[in-house]
């Protein structure tokens, strides 16, 4: 399941520095706009301590964690919706992603120039929001022209639903609100909204890039961002990207943990970001555990057993018979699959079973 999060922001806010921390692919990081011209793509491992603990019991040939693709997209400037700067390329790259990681500069540093001359993360956020909203408004108005006649004079039920959704979006966008702030009551409306693929309907994580001293508790810039996004249905994460870059250079896990403890952090910002991005996409993992490998498989929250079986192979879903499920806590407690079976803790589930995060699964199928 190849899903992408796009890192966006104004030039020189720390996007590429953050991307370099996340990925072994090194994007060029320099103190001038448009340093990143082509989107850099990194396949990022989702931290999951459960896999290591299972491996200690199973002794597999390899451990395969879940992954998410992170795309570092060129910095945006005012007028992007009209093609200014790298606007058209920027907007096209965002449209291809499943979620947005919006980096905001929340630190003072006279050695790093700001494209607008002063540090104001709320203003920076609004610049990008406005450009995306203008592009969405253009899309919505174009679609309204196409469906309005069918919705108002014909008997096309789908057109009426789509028209109603478009009008709600138009009202919100004209008020300077993003599409994600609009809620729909019925499944038909929700489906119609999803099929519009609006830029501002994507889930967003605001990353406040702070200095070392603000890595734990944030600062007044972060407080301003929190206030600005409180009604947006969005998440906020505080990260010191420069510090994360220093941590990434350390060779051993022990050295990295010691560094984090000195800063008063339990977990690196990079780990927190990847986990948050994964769950922001409404993703969870089930696990297969055997001598060959311990592997995390990605699925959408709420999927049933046959759908999850199809993640491994389409034949598993087509010929699904049943799923044998062990809860992660039971596997750790009893120490082996055989011991779990003997204790009667292995559950046999049918096609209506809703898979839970961390389930250890074995599928029976016949094609």
Coordinates of C-alpha atoms in Angstrom, one line a residue:
X1 CA 0.0 0.0 0.0
X2 CA 2.1 2.9 -1.3
X3 CA 0.9 6.0 0.5
X4 CA 2.6 9.4 0.4
X5 CA 2.9 12.3 2.8
X6 CA 4.1 15.6 1.2
X7 CA 6.4 17.9 3.1
X8 CA 5.4 21.5 2.2
X9 CA 6.2 25.0 3.5
X10 CA 7.6 28.3 2.4
X11 CA 11.3 28.4 1.3
X12 CA 13.9 28.1 4.1
X13 CA 11.6 26.8 6.9
X14 CA 13.5 23.5 7.3
X15 CA 11.7 21.2 5.0
X16 CA 14.7 19.6 3.4
X17 CA 16.5 19.4 6.8
X18 CA 13.6 17.5 8.2
X19 CA 13.4 15.3 5.1
X20 CA 17.1 14.4 5.5
X21 CA 16.4 13.4 9.0
X22 CA 13.6 11.1 7.9
X23 CA 15.3 9.5 4.9
X24 CA 18.7 8.2 4.0
X25 CA 18.2 10.0 0.7
X26 CA 19.9 13.4 1.2
X27 CA 18.0 16.3 -0.3
X28 CA 20.2 19.4 -0.9
X29 CA 19.8 21.8 2.0
X30 CA 21.0 25.4 1.4
X31 CA 20.1 28.9 2.5
X32 CA 18.2 30.0 -0.6
X33 CA 14.7 29.5 -2.1
X34 CA 13.9 26.7 -4.5
X35 CA 16.9 24.6 -3.3
X36 CA 14.6 21.5 -3.8
X37 CA 13.4 21.7 -7.4
X38 CA 12.3 18.1 -8.1
X39 CA 10.4 16.4 -5.3
X40 CA 12.7 14.1 -3.3
X41 CA 11.0 10.8 -2.3
X42 CA 12.1 8.8 0.7
X43 CA 10.6 5.5 1.9
X44 CA 10.4 5.9 5.7
X45 CA 10.2 3.0 8.2
X46 CA 7.4 3.3 10.7
X47 CA 8.9 2.7 14.2
X48 CA 7.2 -0.3 15.8
X49 CA 8.8 -1.8 19.0
X50 CA 6.5 -4.8 18.8
X51 CA 8.4 -6.3 15.8
X52 CA 11.7 -6.4 17.8
X53 CA 10.0 -8.1 20.8
X54 CA 8.4 -10.7 18.5
X55 CA 11.7 -11.3 16.8
X56 CA 13.3 -12.1 20.1
X57 CA 10.9 -15.0 20.5
X58 CA 10.6 -16.2 16.8
X59 CA 14.2 -15.7 15.7
X60 CA 13.2 -14.8 12.1
X61 CA 15.5 -14.4 9.1
X62 CA 14.5 -10.8 8.8
X63 CA 12.3 -8.1 10.2
X64 CA 10.1 -6.1 7.8
X65 CA 8.5 -3.0 9.2
X66 CA 5.7 -0.9 7.7
X67 CA 6.7 2.1 5.5
X68 CA 5.3 5.4 4.4
X69 CA 6.7 7.5 1.5
X70 CA 7.7 11.0 2.3
X71 CA 8.0 13.6 -0.5
X72 CA 10.0 16.8 -0.1
X73 CA 8.2 19.3 -2.3
X74 CA 9.7 22.6 -3.6
X75 CA 9.0 25.7 -1.5
X76 CA 5.9 27.7 -2.4
X77 CA 5.5 31.5 -2.7
X78 CA 2.6 33.9 -3.0
X79 CA 0.8 33.6 -6.3
X80 CA 1.5 29.8 -6.7
X81 CA -2.2 29.3 -7.6
X82 CA -1.6 31.6 -10.6
X83 CA 1.7 29.9 -11.5
X84 CA 4.1 32.1 -9.7
X85 CA 7.5 30.7 -8.7
X86 CA 7.2 26.9 -9.1
X87 CA 3.5 27.1 -8.3
X88 CA 2.1 24.7 -10.9
X89 CA 4.7 22.0 -10.2
X90 CA 4.2 22.5 -6.4
X91 CA 0.4 22.1 -6.7
X92 CA 0.6 19.1 -8.9
X93 CA 3.0 17.4 -6.5
X94 CA 0.7 18.1 -3.6
X95 CA -2.3 16.7 -5.5
X96 CA -0.5 13.3 -5.8
X97 CA 0.0 13.0 -2.0
X98 CA -2.4 11.4 0.5
X99 CA -1.6 13.8 3.4
X100 CA 0.4 17.0 4.0
X101 CA 3.2 17.7 6.5
X102 CA 3.2 21.5 6.7
X103 CA 6.5 22.8 8.2
X104 CA 6.4 26.2 9.9
X105 CA 9.4 28.1 11.0
X106 CA 9.1 28.8 14.7
X107 CA 12.7 29.9 15.5
X108 CA 14.8 33.0 15.2
X109 CA 18.1 32.8 13.4
X110 CA 19.8 35.8 11.7
X111 CA 21.9 33.5 9.6
X112 CA 18.9 31.9 7.9
X113 CA 17.0 34.3 5.7
X114 CA 13.2 34.3 5.5
X115 CA 11.5 34.8 2.2
X116 CA 9.3 37.5 3.8
X117 CA 12.0 39.1 6.0
X118 CA 10.4 38.4 9.4
X119 CA 9.4 35.3 11.5
X120 CA 5.7 34.8 11.6
X121 CA 4.5 31.2 11.3
X122 CA 0.8 32.0 11.3
X123 CA 1.3 34.4 8.3
X124 CA 3.4 31.7 6.6
X125 CA 0.7 29.1 7.1
X126 CA -2.0 31.5 5.8
X127 CA 0.1 32.1 2.6
X128 CA 0.1 28.5 1.7
X129 CA -3.5 27.9 2.9
X130 CA -4.6 30.8 0.7
X131 CA -2.8 29.5 -2.4
X132 CA -4.3 26.0 -1.9
X133 CA -7.8 27.4 -1.2
X134 CA -7.7 29.5 -4.3
X135 CA -6.8 26.5 -6.4
X136 CA -9.6 24.5 -4.8
X137 CA -12.1 27.3 -5.4
X138 CA -11.1 27.3 -9.0
X139 CA -11.7 23.5 -9.2
X140 CA -15.0 23.8 -7.3
X141 CA -16.4 26.6 -9.5
X142 CA -15.4 24.7 -12.6
X143 CA -17.2 21.5 -11.4
X144 CA -20.3 23.6 -10.4
X145 CA -20.7 24.8 -14.0
X146 CA -20.6 21.2 -15.2
X147 CA -23.2 19.7 -12.8
X148 CA -25.5 22.6 -12.0
X149 CA -27.9 22.1 -14.9
X150 CA -28.2 18.3 -14.2
X151 CA -28.7 18.9 -10.5
X152 CA -31.3 21.6 -10.8
X153 CA -33.4 20.6 -13.8
X154 CA -32.8 16.8 -14.2
X155 CA -33.5 13.8 -12.1
X156 CA -29.8 12.9 -11.6
X157 CA -29.5 12.0 -8.0
X158 CA -25.7 11.8 -8.0
X159 CA -25.5 15.2 -9.6
X160 CA -27.7 16.7 -6.9
X161 CA -25.6 15.3 -4.2
X162 CA -22.4 16.5 -5.9
X163 CA -23.8 19.9 -6.4
X164 CA -24.8 20.2 -2.8
X165 CA -21.3 19.2 -1.7
X166 CA -19.7 21.7 -4.1
X167 CA -21.8 24.5 -2.8
X168 CA -20.8 23.8 0.8
X169 CA -17.2 23.8 -0.3
X170 CA -17.6 27.0 -2.2
X171 CA -19.1 28.8 0.8
X172 CA -16.2 27.6 3.0
X173 CA -13.4 28.4 0.6
X174 CA -14.8 31.9 -0.1
X175 CA -14.6 32.5 3.7
X176 CA -10.9 31.5 3.7
X177 CA -11.6 28.1 5.2
X178 CA -10.0 24.8 4.0
X179 CA -12.1 22.0 2.6
X180 CA -11.2 19.7 5.6
X181 CA -13.2 22.0 7.9
X182 CA -16.5 21.1 6.1
X183 CA -18.4 18.1 7.5
X184 CA -20.9 16.0 5.6
X185 CA -23.7 13.9 7.3
X186 CA -24.4 11.2 4.7
X187 CA -22.2 8.5 3.2
X188 CA -23.2 9.7 -0.3
X189 CA -22.0 13.2 0.5
X190 CA -18.8 11.9 2.0
X191 CA -18.2 9.8 -1.1
X192 CA -18.9 12.7 -3.5
X193 CA -16.5 14.9 -1.4
X194 CA -13.7 12.4 -1.5
X195 CA -14.0 12.0 -5.3
X196 CA -13.3 15.8 -5.8
X197 CA -9.7 15.3 -4.6
X198 CA -9.4 18.8 -3.3
X199 CA -6.0 20.0 -2.1
X200 CA -7.3 21.4 1.3
X201 CA -9.4 18.3 2.0
X202 CA -6.2 16.3 2.7
X203 CA -5.3 15.6 6.4
X204 CA -2.6 17.9 7.6
X205 CA 0.1 17.8 10.3
X206 CA 1.6 21.1 11.2
X207 CA 5.3 20.7 12.2
X208 CA 6.6 23.6 14.2
X209 CA 10.3 23.7 13.6
X210 CA 11.8 25.2 16.7
X211 CA 15.3 25.8 18.2
X212 CA 17.0 23.4 20.6
X213 CA 15.8 25.2 23.7
X214 CA 12.1 24.9 22.6
X215 CA 12.2 21.2 21.6
X216 CA 10.3 20.0 24.7
X217 CA 7.9 22.8 25.6
X218 CA 7.7 24.8 22.4
X219 CA 7.7 28.7 22.4
X220 CA 5.4 31.7 21.8
X221 CA 5.5 31.0 18.0
X222 CA 4.1 27.5 18.7
X223 CA 1.4 28.9 20.9
X224 CA 0.3 31.2 18.1
X225 CA 0.1 28.3 15.7
X226 CA -2.0 26.2 18.1
X227 CA -4.4 29.1 18.4
X228 CA -4.6 29.6 14.7
X229 CA -5.4 25.9 13.8
X230 CA -7.6 25.0 16.8
X231 CA -10.7 24.7 14.6
X232 CA -9.0 23.0 11.6
X233 CA -9.3 19.3 12.4
X234 CA -5.4 19.2 12.2
X235 CA -2.6 18.0 14.3
X236 CA 0.5 19.8 15.6
X237 CA 4.0 18.4 16.3
X238 CA 6.9 20.4 17.8
X239 CA 10.3 19.4 16.4
X240 CA 13.8 20.9 16.4
X241 CA 14.9 19.8 12.9
X242 CA 18.5 20.9 13.4
X243 CA 18.7 18.9 16.6
X244 CA 17.1 15.9 14.8
X245 CA 19.8 16.2 12.2
X246 CA 22.5 15.9 14.9
X247 CA 20.7 12.9 16.4
X248 CA 20.6 11.2 13.0
X249 CA 24.4 11.5 12.6
X250 CA 25.0 9.4 15.8
X251 CA 25.8 5.8 15.0
X252 CA 24.4 3.8 17.9
X253 CA 20.9 3.6 19.5
X254 CA 22.5 4.1 22.9
X255 CA 24.1 7.4 21.8
X256 CA 20.9 8.7 20.3
X257 CA 18.9 7.8 23.5
X258 CA 21.5 9.6 25.7
X259 CA 21.3 12.7 23.5
X260 CA 17.5 12.6 23.8
X261 CA 17.6 12.2 27.6
X262 CA 19.9 15.2 27.8
X263 CA 17.3 17.3 25.9
X264 CA 14.5 15.9 28.1
X265 CA 12.8 13.9 25.3
X266 CA 11.6 10.3 25.5
X267 CA 11.5 9.8 21.8
X268 CA 13.0 11.5 18.7
X269 CA 10.8 14.0 16.8
X270 CA 11.4 12.0 13.7
X271 CA 9.9 8.9 15.2
X272 CA 6.9 10.8 16.6
X273 CA 6.4 12.4 13.1
X274 CA 6.4 9.1 11.3
X275 CA 4.0 7.5 13.7
X276 CA 1.7 10.5 13.6
X277 CA 1.8 10.6 9.8
X278 CA 1.0 6.9 9.7
X279 CA -2.1 7.2 11.9
X280 CA -3.1 10.5 10.2
X281 CA -3.6 8.4 7.1
X282 CA -5.9 6.2 9.1
X283 CA -3.5 3.3 8.8
X284 CA -2.8 0.4 11.2
X285 CA -0.7 -2.8 10.9
X286 CA -1.3 -6.5 11.4
X287 CA 1.7 -8.8 11.8
X288 CA 2.8 -12.2 10.4
X289 CA 5.4 -14.0 12.5
X290 CA 7.4 -17.0 11.4
X291 CA 11.0 -18.3 10.9
X292 CA 11.3 -16.6 7.6
X293 CA 10.3 -13.1 8.7
X294 CA 8.4 -11.0 11.2
X295 CA 6.5 -8.5 9.0
X296 CA 4.1 -5.6 9.6
X297 CA 1.4 -5.3 6.9
X298 CA -0.4 -2.0 6.4
X299 CA -4.2 -1.8 6.2
X300 CA -6.9 0.9 6.6
X301 CA -8.5 1.1 10.0
X302 CA -11.8 -0.7 10.0
X303 CA -10.9 -3.3 7.3
X304 CA -12.2 -6.8 7.8
X305 CA -10.2 -10.0 7.6
X306 CA -10.6 -10.8 3.9
X307 CA -9.5 -7.3 2.9
X308 CA -6.4 -7.6 5.1
X309 CA -5.7 -11.0 3.6
X310 CA -5.7 -9.3 0.2
X311 CA -2.9 -7.1 1.3
X312 CA -0.6 -10.1 1.3
X313 CA -2.0 -11.5 -2.0
X314 CA -5.2 -11.1 -3.9
X315 CA -5.7 -14.9 -3.9
X316 CA -5.9 -14.8 -0.1
X317 CA -8.9 -12.5 -0.3
X318 CA -10.6 -14.3 -3.2
X319 CA -10.4 -17.7 -1.5
X320 CA -10.6 -16.5 2.1
X321 CA -11.8 -19.3 4.5
X322 CA -10.8 -18.0 8.0
X323 CA -8.2 -16.1 9.9
X324 CA -6.3 -17.4 12.9
X325 CA -5.7 -14.5 15.2
X326 CA -3.4 -14.1 18.2
X327 CA -3.3 -10.9 20.2
X328 CA 0.1 -9.4 20.5
X329 CA 0.0 -9.3 24.3
X330 CA -0.9 -13.0 24.4
X331 CA 2.0 -13.9 22.1
X332 CA 4.5 -12.0 24.3
X333 CA 3.0 -13.5 27.5
X334 CA 3.0 -17.1 26.4
X335 CA 6.2 -16.9 24.3
X336 CA 5.3 -18.9 21.2
X337 CA 2.4 -19.8 18.9
X338 CA 2.3 -23.3 20.2
X339 CA 1.9 -22.1 23.8
X340 CA -0.8 -19.7 22.8
X341 CA -2.7 -22.5 21.1
X342 CA -2.3 -24.7 24.2
X343 CA -3.7 -21.9 26.4
X344 CA -6.7 -21.6 24.1
X345 CA -5.9 -18.0 23.2
X346 CA -5.8 -18.4 19.5
X347 CA -9.0 -17.2 18.0
X348 CA -10.5 -18.4 14.7
X349 CA -12.3 -15.5 12.9
X350 CA -14.6 -15.3 9.9
X351 CA -15.1 -12.8 7.1
X352 CA -16.8 -10.3 9.3
X353 CA -13.9 -9.9 11.8
X354 CA -12.6 -6.3 12.0
X355 CA -8.9 -6.6 12.2
X356 CA -7.3 -4.8 15.2
X357 CA -3.9 -3.0 15.2
X358 CA -1.1 -5.4 16.2
X359 CA -3.1 -8.6 15.5
X360 CA -0.8 -11.5 14.6
X361 CA -2.6 -13.3 11.8
X362 CA -2.5 -16.5 9.7
X363 CA -4.9 -16.7 6.8
X364 CA -6.5 -20.0 5.5
X365 CA -7.7 -19.8 2.0
X366 CA -8.6 -21.9 -1.0
X367 CA -8.4 -20.9 -4.7

